[in-house]
Each structure stands twice: as structure tokens, then as C-alpha cells.
PDB file of C-alpha atoms in Angstrom:
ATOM      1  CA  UNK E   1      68.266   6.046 133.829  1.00 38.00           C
ATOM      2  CA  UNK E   2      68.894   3.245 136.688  1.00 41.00           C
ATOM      3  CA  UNK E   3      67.920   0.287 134.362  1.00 42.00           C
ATOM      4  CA  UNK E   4      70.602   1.857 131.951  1.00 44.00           C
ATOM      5  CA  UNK E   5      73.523   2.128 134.335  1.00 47.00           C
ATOM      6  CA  UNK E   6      72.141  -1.417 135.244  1.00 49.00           C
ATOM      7  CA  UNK E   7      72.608  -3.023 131.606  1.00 49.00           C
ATOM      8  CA  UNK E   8      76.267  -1.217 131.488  1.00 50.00           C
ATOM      9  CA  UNK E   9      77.582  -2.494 134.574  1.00 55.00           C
ATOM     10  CA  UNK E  10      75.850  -6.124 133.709  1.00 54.00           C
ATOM     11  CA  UNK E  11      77.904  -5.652 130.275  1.00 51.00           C
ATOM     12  CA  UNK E  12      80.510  -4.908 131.877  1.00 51.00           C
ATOM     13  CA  UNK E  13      81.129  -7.134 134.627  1.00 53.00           C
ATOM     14  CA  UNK E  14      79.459 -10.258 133.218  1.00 50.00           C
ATOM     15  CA  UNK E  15      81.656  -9.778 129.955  1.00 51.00           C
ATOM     16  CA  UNK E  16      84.548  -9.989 131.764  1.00 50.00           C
ATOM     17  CA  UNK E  17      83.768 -13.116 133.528  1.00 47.00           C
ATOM     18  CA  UNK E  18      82.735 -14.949 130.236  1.00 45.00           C
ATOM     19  CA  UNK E  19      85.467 -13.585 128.707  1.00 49.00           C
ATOM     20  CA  UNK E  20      87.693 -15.212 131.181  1.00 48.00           C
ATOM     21  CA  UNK E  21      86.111 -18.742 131.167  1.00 46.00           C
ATOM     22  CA  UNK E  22      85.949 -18.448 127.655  1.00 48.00           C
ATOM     23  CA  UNK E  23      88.676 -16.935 125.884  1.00 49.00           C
ATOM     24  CA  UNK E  24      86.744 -14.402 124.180  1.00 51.00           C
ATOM     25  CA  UNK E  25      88.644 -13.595 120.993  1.00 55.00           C
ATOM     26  CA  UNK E  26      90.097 -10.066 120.786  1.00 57.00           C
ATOM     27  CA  UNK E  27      88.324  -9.455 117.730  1.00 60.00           C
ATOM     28  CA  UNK E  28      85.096  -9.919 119.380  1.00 66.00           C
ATOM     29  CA  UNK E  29      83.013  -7.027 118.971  1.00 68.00           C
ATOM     30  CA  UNK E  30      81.366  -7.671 122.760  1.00 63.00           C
ATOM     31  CA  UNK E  31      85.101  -7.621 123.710  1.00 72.00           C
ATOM     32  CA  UNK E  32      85.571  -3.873 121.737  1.00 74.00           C
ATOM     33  CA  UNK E  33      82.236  -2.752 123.426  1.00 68.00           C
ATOM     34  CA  UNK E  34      83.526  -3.419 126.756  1.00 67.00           C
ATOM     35  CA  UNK E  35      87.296  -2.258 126.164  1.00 74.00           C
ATOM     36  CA  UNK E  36      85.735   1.298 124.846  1.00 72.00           C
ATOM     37  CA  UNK E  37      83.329   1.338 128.350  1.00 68.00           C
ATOM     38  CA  UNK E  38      86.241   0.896 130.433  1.00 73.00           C
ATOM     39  CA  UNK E  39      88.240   3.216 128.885  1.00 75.00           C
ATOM     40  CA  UNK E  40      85.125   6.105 129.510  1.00 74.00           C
ATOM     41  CA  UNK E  41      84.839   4.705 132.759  1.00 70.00           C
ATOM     42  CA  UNK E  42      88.430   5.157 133.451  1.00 76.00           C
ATOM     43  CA  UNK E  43      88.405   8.549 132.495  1.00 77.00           C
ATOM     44  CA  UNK E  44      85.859   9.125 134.797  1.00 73.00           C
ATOM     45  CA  UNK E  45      87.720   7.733 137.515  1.00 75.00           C
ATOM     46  CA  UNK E  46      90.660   9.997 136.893  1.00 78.00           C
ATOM     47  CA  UNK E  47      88.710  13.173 136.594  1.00 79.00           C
ATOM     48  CA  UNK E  48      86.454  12.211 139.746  1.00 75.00           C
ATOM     49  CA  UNK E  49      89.892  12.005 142.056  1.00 77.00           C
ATOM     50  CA  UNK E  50      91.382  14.796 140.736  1.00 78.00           C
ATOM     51  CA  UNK E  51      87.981  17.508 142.052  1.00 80.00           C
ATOM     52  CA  UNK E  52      88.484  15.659 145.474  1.00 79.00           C
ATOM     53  CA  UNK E  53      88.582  18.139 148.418  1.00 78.00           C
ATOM     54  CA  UNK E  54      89.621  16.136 151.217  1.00 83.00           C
ATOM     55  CA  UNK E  55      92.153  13.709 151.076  1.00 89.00           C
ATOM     56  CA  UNK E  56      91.435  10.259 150.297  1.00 91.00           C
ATOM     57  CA  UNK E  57      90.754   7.581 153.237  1.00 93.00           C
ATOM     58  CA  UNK E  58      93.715   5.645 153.519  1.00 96.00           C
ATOM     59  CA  UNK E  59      92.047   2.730 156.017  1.00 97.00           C
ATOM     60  CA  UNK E  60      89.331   0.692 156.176  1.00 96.00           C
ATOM     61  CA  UNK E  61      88.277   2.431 158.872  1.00 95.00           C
ATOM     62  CA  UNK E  62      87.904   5.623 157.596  1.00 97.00           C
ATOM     63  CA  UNK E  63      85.920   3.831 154.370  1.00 97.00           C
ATOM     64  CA  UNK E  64      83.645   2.667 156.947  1.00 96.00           C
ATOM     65  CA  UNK E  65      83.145   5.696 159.082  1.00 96.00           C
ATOM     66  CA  UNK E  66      82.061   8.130 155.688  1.00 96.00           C
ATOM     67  CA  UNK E  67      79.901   5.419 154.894  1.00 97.00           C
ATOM     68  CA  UNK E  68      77.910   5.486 158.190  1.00 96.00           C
ATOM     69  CA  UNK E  69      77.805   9.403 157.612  1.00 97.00           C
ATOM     70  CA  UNK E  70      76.377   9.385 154.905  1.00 97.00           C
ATOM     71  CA  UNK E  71      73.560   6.833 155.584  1.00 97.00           C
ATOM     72  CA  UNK E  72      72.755   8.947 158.671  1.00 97.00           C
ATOM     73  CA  UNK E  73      75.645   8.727 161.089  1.00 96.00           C
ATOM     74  CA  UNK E  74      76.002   6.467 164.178  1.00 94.00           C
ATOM     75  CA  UNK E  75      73.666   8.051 166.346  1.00 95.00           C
ATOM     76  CA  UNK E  76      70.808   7.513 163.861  1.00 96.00           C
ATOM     77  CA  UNK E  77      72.070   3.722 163.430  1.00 94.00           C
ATOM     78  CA  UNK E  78      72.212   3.422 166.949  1.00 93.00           C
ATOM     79  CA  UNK E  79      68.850   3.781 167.599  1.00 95.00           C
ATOM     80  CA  UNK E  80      67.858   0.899 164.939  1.00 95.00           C
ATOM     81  CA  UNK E  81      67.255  -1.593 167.152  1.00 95.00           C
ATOM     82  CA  UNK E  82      64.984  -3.936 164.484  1.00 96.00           C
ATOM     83  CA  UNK E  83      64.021  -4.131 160.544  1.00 95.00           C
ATOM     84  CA  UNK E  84      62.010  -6.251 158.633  1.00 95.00           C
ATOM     85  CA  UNK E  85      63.235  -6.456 155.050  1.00 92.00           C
ATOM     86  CA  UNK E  86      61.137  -7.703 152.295  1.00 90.00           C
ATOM     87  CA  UNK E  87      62.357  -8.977 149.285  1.00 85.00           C
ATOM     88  CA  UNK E  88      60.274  -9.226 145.826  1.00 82.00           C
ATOM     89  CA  UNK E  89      62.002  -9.235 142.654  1.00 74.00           C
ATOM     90  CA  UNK E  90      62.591 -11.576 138.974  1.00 72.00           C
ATOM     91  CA  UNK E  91      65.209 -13.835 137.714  1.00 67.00           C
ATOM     92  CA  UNK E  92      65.339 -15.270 134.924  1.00 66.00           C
ATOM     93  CA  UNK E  93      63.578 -19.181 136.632  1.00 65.00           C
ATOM     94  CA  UNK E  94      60.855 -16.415 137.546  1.00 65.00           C
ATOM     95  CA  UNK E  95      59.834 -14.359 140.855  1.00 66.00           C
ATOM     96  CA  UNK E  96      61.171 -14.973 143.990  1.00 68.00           C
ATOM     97  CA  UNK E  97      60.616 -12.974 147.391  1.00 71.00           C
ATOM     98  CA  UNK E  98      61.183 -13.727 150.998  1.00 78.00           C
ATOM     99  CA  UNK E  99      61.328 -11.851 154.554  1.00 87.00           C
ATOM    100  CA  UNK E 100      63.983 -11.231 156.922  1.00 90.00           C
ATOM    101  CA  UNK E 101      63.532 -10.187 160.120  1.00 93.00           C
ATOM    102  CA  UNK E 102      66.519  -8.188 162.164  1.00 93.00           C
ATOM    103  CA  UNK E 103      67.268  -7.360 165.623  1.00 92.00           C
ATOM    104  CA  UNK E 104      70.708  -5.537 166.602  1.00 89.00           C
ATOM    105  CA  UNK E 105      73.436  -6.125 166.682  1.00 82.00           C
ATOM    106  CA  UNK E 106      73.425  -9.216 164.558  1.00 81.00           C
ATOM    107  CA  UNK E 107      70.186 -11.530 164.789  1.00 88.00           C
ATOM    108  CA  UNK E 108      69.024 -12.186 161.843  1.00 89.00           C
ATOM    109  CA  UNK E 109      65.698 -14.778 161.541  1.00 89.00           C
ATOM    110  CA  UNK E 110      64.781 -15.848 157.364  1.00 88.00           C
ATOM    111  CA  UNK E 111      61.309 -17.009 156.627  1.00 84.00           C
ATOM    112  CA  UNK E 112      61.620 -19.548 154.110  1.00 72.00           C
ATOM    113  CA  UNK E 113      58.093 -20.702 154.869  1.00 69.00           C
ATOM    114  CA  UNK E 114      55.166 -21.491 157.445  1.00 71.00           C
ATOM    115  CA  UNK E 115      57.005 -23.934 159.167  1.00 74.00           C
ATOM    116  CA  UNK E 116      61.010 -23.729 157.452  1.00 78.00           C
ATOM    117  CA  UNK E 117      63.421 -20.771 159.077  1.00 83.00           C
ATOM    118  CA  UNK E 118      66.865 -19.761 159.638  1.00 85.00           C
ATOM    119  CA  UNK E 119      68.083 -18.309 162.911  1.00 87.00           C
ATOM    120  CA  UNK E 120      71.103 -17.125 163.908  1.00 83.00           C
ATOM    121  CA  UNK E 121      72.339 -15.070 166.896  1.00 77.00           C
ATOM    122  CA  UNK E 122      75.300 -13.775 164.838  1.00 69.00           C
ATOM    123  CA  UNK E 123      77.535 -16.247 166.440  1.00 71.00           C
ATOM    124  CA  UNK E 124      75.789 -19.902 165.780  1.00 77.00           C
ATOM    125  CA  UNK E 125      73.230 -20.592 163.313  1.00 82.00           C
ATOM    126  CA  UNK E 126      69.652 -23.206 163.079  1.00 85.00           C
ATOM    127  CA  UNK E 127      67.506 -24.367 160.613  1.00 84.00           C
ATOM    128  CA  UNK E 128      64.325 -24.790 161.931  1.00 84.00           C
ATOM    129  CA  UNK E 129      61.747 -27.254 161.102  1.00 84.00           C
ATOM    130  CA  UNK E 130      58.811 -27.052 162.670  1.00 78.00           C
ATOM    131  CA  UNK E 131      59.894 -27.625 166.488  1.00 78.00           C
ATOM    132  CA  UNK E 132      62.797 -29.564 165.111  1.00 83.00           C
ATOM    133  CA  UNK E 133      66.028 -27.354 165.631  1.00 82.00           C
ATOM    134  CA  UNK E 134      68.830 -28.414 163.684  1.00 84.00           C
ATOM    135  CA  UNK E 135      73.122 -26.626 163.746  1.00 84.00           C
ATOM    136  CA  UNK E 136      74.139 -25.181 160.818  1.00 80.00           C
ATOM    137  CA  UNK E 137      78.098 -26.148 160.444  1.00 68.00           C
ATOM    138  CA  UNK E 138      79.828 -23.563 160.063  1.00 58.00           C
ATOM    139  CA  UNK E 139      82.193 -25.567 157.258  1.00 58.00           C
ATOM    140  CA  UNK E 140      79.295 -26.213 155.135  1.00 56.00           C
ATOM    141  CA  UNK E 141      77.172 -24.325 152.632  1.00 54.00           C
ATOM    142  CA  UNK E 142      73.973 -23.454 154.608  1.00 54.00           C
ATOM    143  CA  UNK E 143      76.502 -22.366 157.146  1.00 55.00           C
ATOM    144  CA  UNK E 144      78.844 -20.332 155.270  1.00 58.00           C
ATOM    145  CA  UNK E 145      75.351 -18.444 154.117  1.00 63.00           C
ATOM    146  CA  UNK E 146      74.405 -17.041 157.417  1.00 66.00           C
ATOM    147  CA  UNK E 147      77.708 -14.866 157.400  1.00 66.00           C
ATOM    148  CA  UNK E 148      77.184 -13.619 154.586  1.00 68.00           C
ATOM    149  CA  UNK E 149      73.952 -11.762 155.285  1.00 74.00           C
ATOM    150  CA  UNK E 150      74.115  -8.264 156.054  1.00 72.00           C
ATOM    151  CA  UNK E 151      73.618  -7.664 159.470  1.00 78.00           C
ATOM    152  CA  UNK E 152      70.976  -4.594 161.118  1.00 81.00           C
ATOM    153  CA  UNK E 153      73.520  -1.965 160.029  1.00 83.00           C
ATOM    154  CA  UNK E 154      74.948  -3.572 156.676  1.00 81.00           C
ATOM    155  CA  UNK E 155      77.745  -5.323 158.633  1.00 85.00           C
ATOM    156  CA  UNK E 156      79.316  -1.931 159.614  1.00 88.00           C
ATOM    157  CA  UNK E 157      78.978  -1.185 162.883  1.00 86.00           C
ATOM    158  CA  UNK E 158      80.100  -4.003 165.638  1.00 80.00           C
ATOM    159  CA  UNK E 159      81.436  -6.027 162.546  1.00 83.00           C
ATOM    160  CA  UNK E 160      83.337  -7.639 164.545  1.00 81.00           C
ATOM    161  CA  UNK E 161      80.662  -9.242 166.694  1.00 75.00           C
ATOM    162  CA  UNK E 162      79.963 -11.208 163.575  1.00 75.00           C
ATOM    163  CA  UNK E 163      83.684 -12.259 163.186  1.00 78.00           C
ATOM    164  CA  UNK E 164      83.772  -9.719 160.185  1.00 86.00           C
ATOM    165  CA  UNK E 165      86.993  -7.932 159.543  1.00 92.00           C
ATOM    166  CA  UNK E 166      87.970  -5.168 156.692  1.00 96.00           C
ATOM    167  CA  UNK E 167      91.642  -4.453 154.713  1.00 97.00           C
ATOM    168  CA  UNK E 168      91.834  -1.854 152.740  1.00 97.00           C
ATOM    169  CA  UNK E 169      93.113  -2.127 149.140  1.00 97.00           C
ATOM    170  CA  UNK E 170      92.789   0.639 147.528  1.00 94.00           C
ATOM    171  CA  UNK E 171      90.785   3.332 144.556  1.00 92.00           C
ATOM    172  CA  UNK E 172      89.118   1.465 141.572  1.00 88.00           C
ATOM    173  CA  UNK E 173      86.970   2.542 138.916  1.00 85.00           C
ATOM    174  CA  UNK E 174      83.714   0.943 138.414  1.00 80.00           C
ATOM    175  CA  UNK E 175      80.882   2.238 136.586  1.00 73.00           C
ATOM    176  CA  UNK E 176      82.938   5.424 135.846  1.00 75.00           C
ATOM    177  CA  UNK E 177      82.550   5.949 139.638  1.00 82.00           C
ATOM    178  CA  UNK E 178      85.604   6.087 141.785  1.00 88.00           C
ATOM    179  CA  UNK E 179      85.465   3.656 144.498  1.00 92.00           C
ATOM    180  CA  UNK E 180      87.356   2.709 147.879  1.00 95.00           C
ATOM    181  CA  UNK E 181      88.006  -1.560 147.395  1.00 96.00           C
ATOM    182  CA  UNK E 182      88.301  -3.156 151.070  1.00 97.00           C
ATOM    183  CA  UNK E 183      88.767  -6.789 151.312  1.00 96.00           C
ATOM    184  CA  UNK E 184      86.258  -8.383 153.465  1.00 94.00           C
ATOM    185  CA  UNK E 185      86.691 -11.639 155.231  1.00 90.00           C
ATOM    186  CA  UNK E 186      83.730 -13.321 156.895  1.00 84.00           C
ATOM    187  CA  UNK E 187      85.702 -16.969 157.688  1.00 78.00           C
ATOM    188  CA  UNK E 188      84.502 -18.561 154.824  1.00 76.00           C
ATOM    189  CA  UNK E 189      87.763 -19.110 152.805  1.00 78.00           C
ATOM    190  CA  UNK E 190      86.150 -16.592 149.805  1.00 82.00           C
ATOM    191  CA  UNK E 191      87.702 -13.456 148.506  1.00 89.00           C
ATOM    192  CA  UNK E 192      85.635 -10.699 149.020  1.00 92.00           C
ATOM    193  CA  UNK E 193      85.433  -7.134 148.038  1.00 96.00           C
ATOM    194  CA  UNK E 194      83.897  -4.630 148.698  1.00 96.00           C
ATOM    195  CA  UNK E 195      83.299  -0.773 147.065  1.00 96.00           C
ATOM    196  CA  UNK E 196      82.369   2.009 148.599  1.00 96.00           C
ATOM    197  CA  UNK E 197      82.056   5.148 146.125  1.00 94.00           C
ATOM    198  CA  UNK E 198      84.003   7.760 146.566  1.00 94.00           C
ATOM    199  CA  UNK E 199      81.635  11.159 145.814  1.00 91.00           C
ATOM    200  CA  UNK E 200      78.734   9.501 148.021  1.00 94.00           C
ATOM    201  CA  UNK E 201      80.242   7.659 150.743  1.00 96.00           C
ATOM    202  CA  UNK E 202      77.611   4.743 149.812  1.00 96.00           C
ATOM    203  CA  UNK E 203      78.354   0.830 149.522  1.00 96.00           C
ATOM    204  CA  UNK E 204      78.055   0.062 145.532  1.00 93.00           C
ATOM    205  CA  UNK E 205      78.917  -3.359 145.239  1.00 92.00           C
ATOM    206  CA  UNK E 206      80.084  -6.698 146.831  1.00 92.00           C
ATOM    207  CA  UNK E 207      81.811  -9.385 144.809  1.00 90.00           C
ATOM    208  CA  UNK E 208      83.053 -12.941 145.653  1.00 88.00           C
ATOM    209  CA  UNK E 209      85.309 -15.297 144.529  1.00 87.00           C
ATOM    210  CA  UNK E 210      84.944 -18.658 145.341  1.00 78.00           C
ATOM    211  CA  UNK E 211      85.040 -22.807 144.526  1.00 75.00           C
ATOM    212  CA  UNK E 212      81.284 -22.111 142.842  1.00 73.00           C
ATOM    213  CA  UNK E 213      82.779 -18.963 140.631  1.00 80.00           C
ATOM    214  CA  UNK E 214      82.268 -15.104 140.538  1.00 84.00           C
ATOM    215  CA  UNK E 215      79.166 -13.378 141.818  1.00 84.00           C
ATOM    216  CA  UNK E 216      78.819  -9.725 142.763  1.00 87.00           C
ATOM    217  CA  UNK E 217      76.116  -7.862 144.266  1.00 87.00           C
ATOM    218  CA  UNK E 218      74.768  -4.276 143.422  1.00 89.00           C
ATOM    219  CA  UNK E 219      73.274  -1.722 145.723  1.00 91.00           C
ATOM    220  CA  UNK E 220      71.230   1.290 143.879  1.00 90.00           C
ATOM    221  CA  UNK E 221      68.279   3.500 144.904  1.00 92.00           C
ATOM    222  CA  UNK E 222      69.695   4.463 148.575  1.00 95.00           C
ATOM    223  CA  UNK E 223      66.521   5.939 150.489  1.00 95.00           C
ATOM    224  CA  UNK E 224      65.671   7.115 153.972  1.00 96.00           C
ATOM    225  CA  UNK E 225      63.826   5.387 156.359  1.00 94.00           C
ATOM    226  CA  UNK E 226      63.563   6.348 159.877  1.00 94.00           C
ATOM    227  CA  UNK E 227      66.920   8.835 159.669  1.00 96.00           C
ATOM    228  CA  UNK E 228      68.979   6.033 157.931  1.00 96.00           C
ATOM    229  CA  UNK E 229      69.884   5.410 154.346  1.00 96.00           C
ATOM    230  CA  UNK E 230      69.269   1.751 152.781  1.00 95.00           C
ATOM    231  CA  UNK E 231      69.562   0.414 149.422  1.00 93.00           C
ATOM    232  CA  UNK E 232      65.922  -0.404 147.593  1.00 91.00           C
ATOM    233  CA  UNK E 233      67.357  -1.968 144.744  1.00 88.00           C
ATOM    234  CA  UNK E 234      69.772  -4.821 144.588  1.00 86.00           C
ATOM    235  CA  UNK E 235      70.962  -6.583 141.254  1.00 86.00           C
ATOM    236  CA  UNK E 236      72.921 -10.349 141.422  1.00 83.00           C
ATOM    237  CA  UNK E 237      74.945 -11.336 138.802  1.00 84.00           C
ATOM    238  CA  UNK E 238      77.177 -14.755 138.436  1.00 79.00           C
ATOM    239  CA  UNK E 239      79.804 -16.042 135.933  1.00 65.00           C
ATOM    240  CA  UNK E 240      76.369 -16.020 133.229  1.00 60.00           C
ATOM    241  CA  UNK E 241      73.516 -13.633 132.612  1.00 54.00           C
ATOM    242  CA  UNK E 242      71.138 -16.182 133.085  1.00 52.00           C
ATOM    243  CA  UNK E 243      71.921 -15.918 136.792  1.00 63.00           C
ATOM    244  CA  UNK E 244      70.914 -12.846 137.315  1.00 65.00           C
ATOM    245  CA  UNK E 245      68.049 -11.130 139.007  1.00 73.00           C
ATOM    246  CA  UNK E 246      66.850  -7.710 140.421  1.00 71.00           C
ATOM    247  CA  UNK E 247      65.292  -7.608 144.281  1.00 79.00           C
ATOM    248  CA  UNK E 248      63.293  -4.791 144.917  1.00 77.00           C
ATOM    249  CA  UNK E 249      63.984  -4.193 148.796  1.00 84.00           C
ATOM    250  CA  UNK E 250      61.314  -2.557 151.155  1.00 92.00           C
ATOM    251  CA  UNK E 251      62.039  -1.788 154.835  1.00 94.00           C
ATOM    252  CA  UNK E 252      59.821  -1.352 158.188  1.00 95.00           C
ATOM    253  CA  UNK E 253      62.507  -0.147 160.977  1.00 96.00           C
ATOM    254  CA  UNK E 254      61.804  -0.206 164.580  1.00 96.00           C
ATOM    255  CA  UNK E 255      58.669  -2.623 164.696  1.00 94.00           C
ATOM    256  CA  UNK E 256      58.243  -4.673 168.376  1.00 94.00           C
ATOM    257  CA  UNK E 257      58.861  -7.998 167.142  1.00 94.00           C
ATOM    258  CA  UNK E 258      57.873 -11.075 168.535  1.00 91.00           C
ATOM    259  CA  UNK E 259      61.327 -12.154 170.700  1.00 86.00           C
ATOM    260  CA  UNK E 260      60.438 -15.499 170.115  1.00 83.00           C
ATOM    261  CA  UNK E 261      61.661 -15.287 166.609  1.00 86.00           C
ATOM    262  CA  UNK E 262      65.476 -14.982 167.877  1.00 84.00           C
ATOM    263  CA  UNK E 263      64.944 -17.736 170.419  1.00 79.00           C
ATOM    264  CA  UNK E 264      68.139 -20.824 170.107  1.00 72.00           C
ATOM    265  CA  UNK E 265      67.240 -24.185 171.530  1.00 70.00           C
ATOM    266  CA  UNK E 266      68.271 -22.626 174.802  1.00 57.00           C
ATOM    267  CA  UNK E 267      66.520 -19.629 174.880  1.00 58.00           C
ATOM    268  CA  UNK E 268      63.131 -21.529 173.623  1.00 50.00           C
ATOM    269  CA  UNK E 269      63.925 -23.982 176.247  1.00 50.00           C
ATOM    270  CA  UNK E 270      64.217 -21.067 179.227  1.00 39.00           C
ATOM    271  CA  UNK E 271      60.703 -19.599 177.624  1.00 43.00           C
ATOM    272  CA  UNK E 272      58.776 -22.852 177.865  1.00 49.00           C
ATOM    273  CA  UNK E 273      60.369 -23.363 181.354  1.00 46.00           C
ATOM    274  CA  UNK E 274      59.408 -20.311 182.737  1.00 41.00           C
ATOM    275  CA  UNK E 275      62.969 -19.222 183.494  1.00 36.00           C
ATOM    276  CA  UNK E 276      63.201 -16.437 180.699  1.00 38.00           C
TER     277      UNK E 276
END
């Protein structure tokens, strides 16, 4: 059932991408396919609004707060104070994985290897080579990266820590759910958006728009771990199918971790000195 709602949204949204760069002929029969899907989807919108029992959020805000709820409420969130997050999944070049390590509010350490990393403290970020510590610019690619990766609590609670802020838009239909769409803007220059569903309260997807094309993300799966609620399946998709892939996410929440992990070329330089 998940892999099928999968392959429908993937129709969906990478159909309309590649029918936009390509001019997909009306006559198309991929074009029909995904005309009669978002007509049923649209349907579904309408009839999911109208058994609503509490008004609609009308602010980003409000979007935010039902999400929290319903992934176990700020007290429960609160008292995540780290996660490691493992990532093993398939694209289409072949398997990929990696590890991120988290510490609240919003240091986040990648392994991309035995002696390759990327730190940041949710306000500056480092590659690290070996003892070789090197700025990420915030102007340039590697830098623009770091914002974009969730923080401890999915970007959602002290957002703006992270120089993250949220704008509501407005109801959409995707997937014949009915979502909230809040524009997120994480200083990169992108357009971002984000979806919230409606019925569940639960982040569905994240899309961007930017000089390198389209590229959305999908949440599924939403489990508990330690009295919180966090997505264990996560599909990419760009402007072609070939780009995507399927993460399988695994979590381990409140594990001591080593502080040295967090460390910036100050705080490493306090620890060898004695002085922290």
C-alpha cells in the first residue's frame, strides 16, 4: 500500500515537472493519466474539508503547533536533547547511507567518512578534514546545504534560532490529502514549501525551487520513538525519475554523545587548552 501511494505521487509530481520542461503534448496519454489523478485527488480534497470539525488554521503558527501535537507535543520534544539518524536507502547510481548526529536546539554533525565531516552549530558551519577545519560560506553550495537540514525537532521548535521563518499560504490538495502550504525561507534565495496534512497534523512534503530546478521531499511511515513521532521513510524526487531515491530512516534518541563532535575551532581549541 505505501509503495503504491509512492508510484502515484512520483507520477504525479514528476509528470508535471517534465511536462513543464517539455511541453508534453495534450494528447499524451501520461498527460490524461495524470489530469484523471488530479481530478480524484481533488475530489478528495473537497470532501476531506468539508467533514472538518474545527476550523481550519489560518497561520503558520497554528500549522506548526498541530504538528508538534501530533508528533507528541512540546513537552515530549522538549526533553529530546540528542538523535542519531541513520540513513540507508537506493537510487537509481545505487545505495547510499550516511549518519547524522543531533544535539538541540540546532547542532547538527554529518559523517561523510573516517576522517571527512560537517559541523555546524546552527549558526556557522565547517567542513572538517582531518584536524583541518575549514568555513562553509554561507553564499555557496556546501553552505546553503547546512540550512537545509532538519534540525533535532524537524526545524519546528526554536526555528528561528536557525534563521528559519514560516508564511502561510494556504489549503492544497496533494495525494488526495488536504494539506496546509507554508512558505519556508531558510536565507538561501529558494522557494520553499512546505505541507502539512490536514486529518493528521503530520509534515508530508517539502519542495524547492531553485537555479538547479524542482526537487521535493516526502515523509511517510511516521513512528514513535521515545514519546515523539518521526518519519522512517523519505522519498527524493527532481525534475527526472532518474533522480530519485528512497531513504529508509532509523533513529536512536537520547544517547550521551561524545561533545567533542559539536566542537568549532574555538571550542576544540578551549578543550585542548584546558579551558573548557
Amino acid at each position: 500500500m505505501m509503495l503504491g501511494k509512492i508510484s502515484i505521487l512520483l507520477v504525479v509530481l514528476t509528470g508535471a515537472a517534465l511536462g513543464q520542461a517539455q511541453g508534453t503534448p495534450e494528447d499524451d496519454p501520461f498527460v490524461a493519466r495524470k489530469a484523471e489523478l488530479e481530478q480524484r485527488f481533488q475530489q478528495a480534497y473537497a470532501r476531506i474539508l468539508a467533514e472538518q470539525t474545527e476550523p481550519l488554521a489560518t497561520t503558520a503558527e497554528e500549522v506548526i503547533e498541530r504538528c508538534l501535537e501530533a508528533t507528541g507535543g512540546r513537552e515530549a520534544w522538549a526533553a529530546v536533547r540528542t538523535m542519531v539518524k541513520t540513513v540507508d536507502g537506493h537510487e537509481m547510481a545505487g545505495g547510499f547511507g550516511g549518519k547524522f548526529y543531533l544535539k538541540a536546539p540546532n547542532f547538527i554533525h554529518l559523517e561523510q567518512g573516517p576522517e571527512r565531516a560537517f559541523v555546524t552549530d546552527g549558526v556557522s558551519a565547517w567542513m572538517v578534514e582531518g584536524d583541518e577545519w575549514e568555513p562553509v560560506i554561507s553564499d555557496n553550495p556546501a553552505g546553503q546545504r547546512w540550512r537545509q537540514m532538519f534540525s533535532i525537532s524537524l526545524d519546528l521548535i526554536d526555528f528561528a534560532a536557525k534563521n528559519v521563518t514560516y508564511e502561510f499560504i494556504g489549503t492544497e490538495a496533494i495525494e488526495g490529502s488536504a494539506c496546509y502550504k507554508l512558505r519556508k525561507d531558510i536565507g538561501t534565495g529558494k522557494e520553499i514549501y512546505v505541507y502539512f496534512n490536514i486529518e493528521t497534523g503530520l509534515l508530508m512534503m517539502e519542495e524547492e525551487f531553485g537555479d538547479d530546478g524542482w526537487m521535493a521531499f516526502l515523509l511517510f511511515d511516521y513512528r514513535e520513538i521515545s514519546g515523539v513521532r518521526l518519519p522512517h521513510l523519505r522519498v527524493r524526487v527532481a525534475d527526472l525519475i532518474k533522480t530519485a531515491h528512497v531513504g529508509v530512516l532509523s533513529y536512536v534518541i537520547n544517547e550521551p554523545l561524545d561533545e567533542s563532535l559539536f566542537d568549532s575551532p574555538g571550542s576544540a581549541e578551549r578543550r585542548t587548552n584546558g579551558r573548557g
